[in-house]
Amino acid sequence: MTVSNDKYKSLEAYHLLPGDIVLGRRGEIGRCAVVRDKGLLCGTGSMILRPRAGVRSEYLQRVVSFPSFRQALERNAVGVTMKNLNARIVGAANIYLPSINQQDDLISFAKQVEKSRFGGMLHLLNSLSGIMHASFFSVADTD
């Protein structure tokens, strides 16, 4: 969806900046992502987490999406039919803030884990593909 330049300018409070975290306010609590591009708006179903100096966006995104943090947000979310987050709930959350170097180390470690998980899944898919290929296209014994 696009908006006119005038409308975009009038919605300055909702402008997303590179490094912001977009957090879903309802539905799957803890669903979030780091903003990489300029010129985007935050919609009504999301909220902006803007890391302060000394906080890496990637670190904050990983903390917020971590299962125990997501569960804590869910416990505090409001609503009967669909759980909702608001700025008060998210703002009251406590997050351990290690040094920048430690944040970088944790981010690097998490990326390595993700890479190994992806590599393992890729290996499994390749193996399964080979097995399926062999079983579907094997040459029948004609003796």
PDB file of C-alpha atoms in Angstrom:
ATOM      1  CA  MET A   1       0.000   0.000   0.000  1.00  0.00           C
ATOM      2  CA  THR A   2       1.271   3.462  -0.788  1.00  0.00           C
ATOM      3  CA  VAL A   3       0.327   6.911   0.469  1.00  0.00           C
ATOM      4  CA  SER A   4       0.859  10.309  -1.106  1.00  0.00           C
ATOM      5  CA  ASN A   5       3.917  12.353  -0.173  1.00  0.00           C
ATOM      6  CA  ASP A   6       1.693  14.857   1.661  1.00  0.00           C
ATOM      7  CA  LYS A   7       0.056  12.096   3.696  1.00  0.00           C
ATOM      8  CA  TYR A   8       3.475  10.559   4.448  1.00  0.00           C
ATOM      9  CA  LYS A   9       4.744  13.929   5.731  1.00  0.00           C
ATOM     10  CA  SER A  10       1.667  14.349   7.938  1.00  0.00           C
ATOM     11  CA  LEU A  11       2.335  10.975   9.606  1.00  0.00           C
ATOM     12  CA  GLU A  12       5.826  11.843  10.873  1.00  0.00           C
ATOM     13  CA  ALA A  13       5.279  10.131  14.245  1.00  0.00           C
ATOM     14  CA  TYR A  14       4.873   6.849  12.361  1.00  0.00           C
ATOM     15  CA  HIS A  15       7.960   7.120  10.144  1.00  0.00           C
ATOM     16  CA  LEU A  16      10.215   4.090  10.496  1.00  0.00           C
ATOM     17  CA  LEU A  17      13.947   4.652  10.571  1.00  0.00           C
ATOM     18  CA  PRO A  18      16.657   2.157   9.708  1.00  0.00           C
ATOM     19  CA  GLY A  19      17.469   0.309  12.914  1.00  0.00           C
ATOM     20  CA  ASP A  20      13.953   0.577  14.360  1.00  0.00           C
ATOM     21  CA  ILE A  21      12.204  -2.620  15.424  1.00  0.00           C
ATOM     22  CA  VAL A  22       8.635  -3.131  14.208  1.00  0.00           C
ATOM     23  CA  LEU A  23       6.672  -5.158  16.760  1.00  0.00           C
ATOM     24  CA  GLY A  24       3.253  -6.652  16.079  1.00  0.00           C
ATOM     25  CA  ARG A  25       0.686  -5.322  18.577  1.00  0.00           C
ATOM     26  CA  ARG A  26      -1.786  -8.173  18.255  1.00  0.00           C
ATOM     27  CA  GLY A  27      -2.012 -11.722  17.066  1.00  0.00           C
ATOM     28  CA  GLU A  28       1.313 -13.511  17.340  1.00  0.00           C
ATOM     29  CA  ILE A  29       2.910 -11.616  20.228  1.00  0.00           C
ATOM     30  CA  GLY A  30       6.653 -11.037  19.848  1.00  0.00           C
ATOM     31  CA  ARG A  31       6.647 -11.070  16.061  1.00  0.00           C
ATOM     32  CA  CYS A  32       9.162  -8.374  15.109  1.00  0.00           C
ATOM     33  CA  ALA A  33      11.789  -7.311  12.587  1.00  0.00           C
ATOM     34  CA  VAL A  34      14.579  -4.776  12.172  1.00  0.00           C
ATOM     35  CA  VAL A  35      13.827  -2.000   9.681  1.00  0.00           C
ATOM     36  CA  ARG A  36      16.507  -1.724   6.988  1.00  0.00           C
ATOM     37  CA  ASP A  37      15.065   0.906   4.626  1.00  0.00           C
ATOM     38  CA  LYS A  38      13.932   4.540   4.784  1.00  0.00           C
ATOM     39  CA  GLY A  39      10.532   5.809   3.689  1.00  0.00           C
ATOM     40  CA  LEU A  40       8.356   3.268   5.517  1.00  0.00           C
ATOM     41  CA  LEU A  41       5.404   3.839   7.834  1.00  0.00           C
ATOM     42  CA  CYS A  42       4.368   1.878  10.896  1.00  0.00           C
ATOM     43  CA  GLY A  43       0.777   0.677  10.550  1.00  0.00           C
ATOM     44  CA  THR A  44      -1.851   0.533  13.279  1.00  0.00           C
ATOM     45  CA  GLY A  45      -1.264  -3.176  13.920  1.00  0.00           C
ATOM     46  CA  SER A  46       2.356  -2.575  14.891  1.00  0.00           C
ATOM     47  CA  MET A  47       4.456  -0.440  17.200  1.00  0.00           C
ATOM     48  CA  ILE A  48       7.921   1.055  16.896  1.00  0.00           C
ATOM     49  CA  LEU A  49      10.761   0.121  19.210  1.00  0.00           C
ATOM     50  CA  ARG A  50      13.553   2.649  18.676  1.00  0.00           C
ATOM     51  CA  PRO A  51      16.775   1.466  20.317  1.00  0.00           C
ATOM     52  CA  ARG A  52      18.651   4.121  22.237  1.00  0.00           C
ATOM     53  CA  ALA A  53      22.403   4.650  21.986  1.00  0.00           C
ATOM     54  CA  GLY A  54      24.277   1.588  23.202  1.00  0.00           C
ATOM     55  CA  VAL A  55      21.627  -0.893  22.044  1.00  0.00           C
ATOM     56  CA  ARG A  56      22.099  -2.881  18.859  1.00  0.00           C
ATOM     57  CA  SER A  57      18.881  -3.307  16.871  1.00  0.00           C
ATOM     58  CA  GLU A  58      19.698  -6.934  16.122  1.00  0.00           C
ATOM     59  CA  TYR A  59      20.212  -7.628  19.834  1.00  0.00           C
ATOM     60  CA  LEU A  60      16.898  -6.031  20.795  1.00  0.00           C
ATOM     61  CA  GLN A  61      15.050  -7.875  18.021  1.00  0.00           C
ATOM     62  CA  ARG A  62      16.448 -11.216  19.171  1.00  0.00           C
ATOM     63  CA  VAL A  63      15.568 -10.523  22.813  1.00  0.00           C
ATOM     64  CA  VAL A  64      12.006  -9.476  21.979  1.00  0.00           C
ATOM     65  CA  SER A  65      11.442 -12.524  19.770  1.00  0.00           C
ATOM     66  CA  PHE A  66      13.000 -14.958  22.289  1.00  0.00           C
ATOM     67  CA  PRO A  67      10.373 -17.465  23.540  1.00  0.00           C
ATOM     68  CA  SER A  68      10.533 -16.524  27.236  1.00  0.00           C
ATOM     69  CA  PHE A  69      10.267 -12.797  26.441  1.00  0.00           C
ATOM     70  CA  ARG A  70       7.352 -13.450  24.085  1.00  0.00           C
ATOM     71  CA  GLN A  71       5.621 -15.444  26.821  1.00  0.00           C
ATOM     72  CA  ALA A  72       6.109 -12.581  29.282  1.00  0.00           C
ATOM     73  CA  LEU A  73       4.570 -10.152  26.780  1.00  0.00           C
ATOM     74  CA  GLU A  74       1.651 -12.545  26.208  1.00  0.00           C
ATOM     75  CA  ARG A  75       1.006 -12.820  29.962  1.00  0.00           C
ATOM     76  CA  ASN A  76       0.716  -9.032  30.174  1.00  0.00           C
ATOM     77  CA  ALA A  77      -1.161  -8.474  26.908  1.00  0.00           C
ATOM     78  CA  VAL A  78      -4.748  -7.256  27.189  1.00  0.00           C
ATOM     79  CA  GLY A  79      -7.874  -8.406  25.399  1.00  0.00           C
ATOM     80  CA  VAL A  80     -10.187 -11.382  25.461  1.00  0.00           C
ATOM     81  CA  THR A  81     -10.769 -12.284  21.819  1.00  0.00           C
ATOM     82  CA  MET A  82      -7.297 -11.287  20.630  1.00  0.00           C
ATOM     83  CA  LYS A  83      -4.374 -10.354  22.851  1.00  0.00           C
ATOM     84  CA  ASN A  84      -3.040  -6.824  22.307  1.00  0.00           C
ATOM     85  CA  LEU A  85       0.105  -4.992  23.338  1.00  0.00           C
ATOM     86  CA  ASN A  86       0.377  -1.316  24.105  1.00  0.00           C
ATOM     87  CA  ALA A  87       3.267   1.057  24.811  1.00  0.00           C
ATOM     88  CA  ARG A  88       2.778   0.755  28.604  1.00  0.00           C
ATOM     89  CA  ILE A  89       3.085  -3.050  28.539  1.00  0.00           C
ATOM     90  CA  VAL A  90       6.121  -3.103  26.263  1.00  0.00           C
ATOM     91  CA  GLY A  91       7.732  -0.138  28.043  1.00  0.00           C
ATOM     92  CA  ALA A  92       7.456  -1.917  31.391  1.00  0.00           C
ATOM     93  CA  ALA A  93       9.465  -4.916  30.155  1.00  0.00           C
ATOM     94  CA  ASN A  94      12.937  -5.322  31.613  1.00  0.00           C
ATOM     95  CA  ILE A  95      15.715  -6.244  29.211  1.00  0.00           C
ATOM     96  CA  TYR A  96      19.239  -7.150  30.246  1.00  0.00           C
ATOM     97  CA  LEU A  97      21.630  -4.841  28.421  1.00  0.00           C
ATOM     98  CA  PRO A  98      25.166  -6.154  28.054  1.00  0.00           C
ATOM     99  CA  SER A  99      28.004  -4.053  26.672  1.00  0.00           C
ATOM    100  CA  ILE A 100      28.109  -3.343  22.925  1.00  0.00           C
ATOM    101  CA  ASN A 101      30.915  -5.915  22.527  1.00  0.00           C
ATOM    102  CA  GLN A 102      28.851  -8.546  24.329  1.00  0.00           C
ATOM    103  CA  GLN A 103      25.805  -7.687  22.219  1.00  0.00           C
ATOM    104  CA  ASP A 104      27.931  -8.115  19.085  1.00  0.00           C
ATOM    105  CA  ASP A 105      29.189 -11.478  20.375  1.00  0.00           C
ATOM    106  CA  LEU A 106      25.640 -12.660  21.085  1.00  0.00           C
ATOM    107  CA  ILE A 107      24.432 -11.516  17.658  1.00  0.00           C
ATOM    108  CA  SER A 108      27.349 -13.304  15.982  1.00  0.00           C
ATOM    109  CA  PHE A 109      26.679 -16.474  17.977  1.00  0.00           C
ATOM    110  CA  ALA A 110      22.959 -16.387  17.115  1.00  0.00           C
ATOM    111  CA  LYS A 111      23.771 -15.978  13.418  1.00  0.00           C
ATOM    112  CA  GLN A 112      26.104 -18.991  13.548  1.00  0.00           C
ATOM    113  CA  VAL A 113      23.388 -21.076  15.213  1.00  0.00           C
ATOM    114  CA  GLU A 114      20.871 -19.999  12.575  1.00  0.00           C
ATOM    115  CA  LYS A 115      23.350 -20.772   9.811  1.00  0.00           C
ATOM    116  CA  SER A 116      24.039 -24.250  11.211  1.00  0.00           C
ATOM    117  CA  ARG A 117      20.292 -24.902  11.586  1.00  0.00           C
ATOM    118  CA  PHE A 118      19.721 -23.796   8.009  1.00  0.00           C
ATOM    119  CA  GLY A 119      22.703 -25.838   6.810  1.00  0.00           C
ATOM    120  CA  GLY A 120      21.387 -28.896   8.661  1.00  0.00           C
ATOM    121  CA  MET A 121      17.940 -28.452   7.147  1.00  0.00           C
ATOM    122  CA  LEU A 122      19.443 -27.981   3.698  1.00  0.00           C
ATOM    123  CA  HIS A 123      21.498 -31.167   4.134  1.00  0.00           C
ATOM    124  CA  LEU A 124      18.359 -33.044   5.243  1.00  0.00           C
ATOM    125  CA  LEU A 125      16.387 -31.748   2.259  1.00  0.00           C
ATOM    126  CA  ASN A 126      19.172 -32.733  -0.126  1.00  0.00           C
ATOM    127  CA  SER A 127      19.306 -36.213   1.424  1.00  0.00           C
ATOM    128  CA  LEU A 128      15.547 -36.622   1.181  1.00  0.00           C
ATOM    129  CA  SER A 129      15.624 -35.374  -2.385  1.00  0.00           C
ATOM    130  CA  GLY A 130      18.283 -37.948  -3.233  1.00  0.00           C
ATOM    131  CA  ILE A 131      16.289 -40.746  -1.607  1.00  0.00           C
ATOM    132  CA  MET A 132      13.106 -39.711  -3.413  1.00  0.00           C
ATOM    133  CA  HIS A 133      14.958 -39.398  -6.688  1.00  0.00           C
ATOM    134  CA  ALA A 134      16.477 -42.861  -6.255  1.00  0.00           C
ATOM    135  CA  SER A 135      13.157 -44.467  -5.363  1.00  0.00           C
ATOM    136  CA  PHE A 136      11.138 -42.800  -8.120  1.00  0.00           C
ATOM    137  CA  PHE A 137      13.683 -43.060 -10.899  1.00  0.00           C
ATOM    138  CA  SER A 138      15.514 -46.276 -10.149  1.00  0.00           C
ATOM    139  CA  VAL A 139      16.078 -48.604 -13.058  1.00  0.00           C
ATOM    140  CA  ALA A 140      14.003 -51.735 -12.667  1.00  0.00           C
ATOM    141  CA  ASP A 141      15.826 -55.055 -12.800  1.00  0.00           C
ATOM    142  CA  THR A 142      14.717 -56.765 -16.024  1.00  0.00           C
ATOM    143  CA  ASP A 143      15.960 -60.262 -15.232  1.00  0.00           C
TER     144      ASP A 143
END
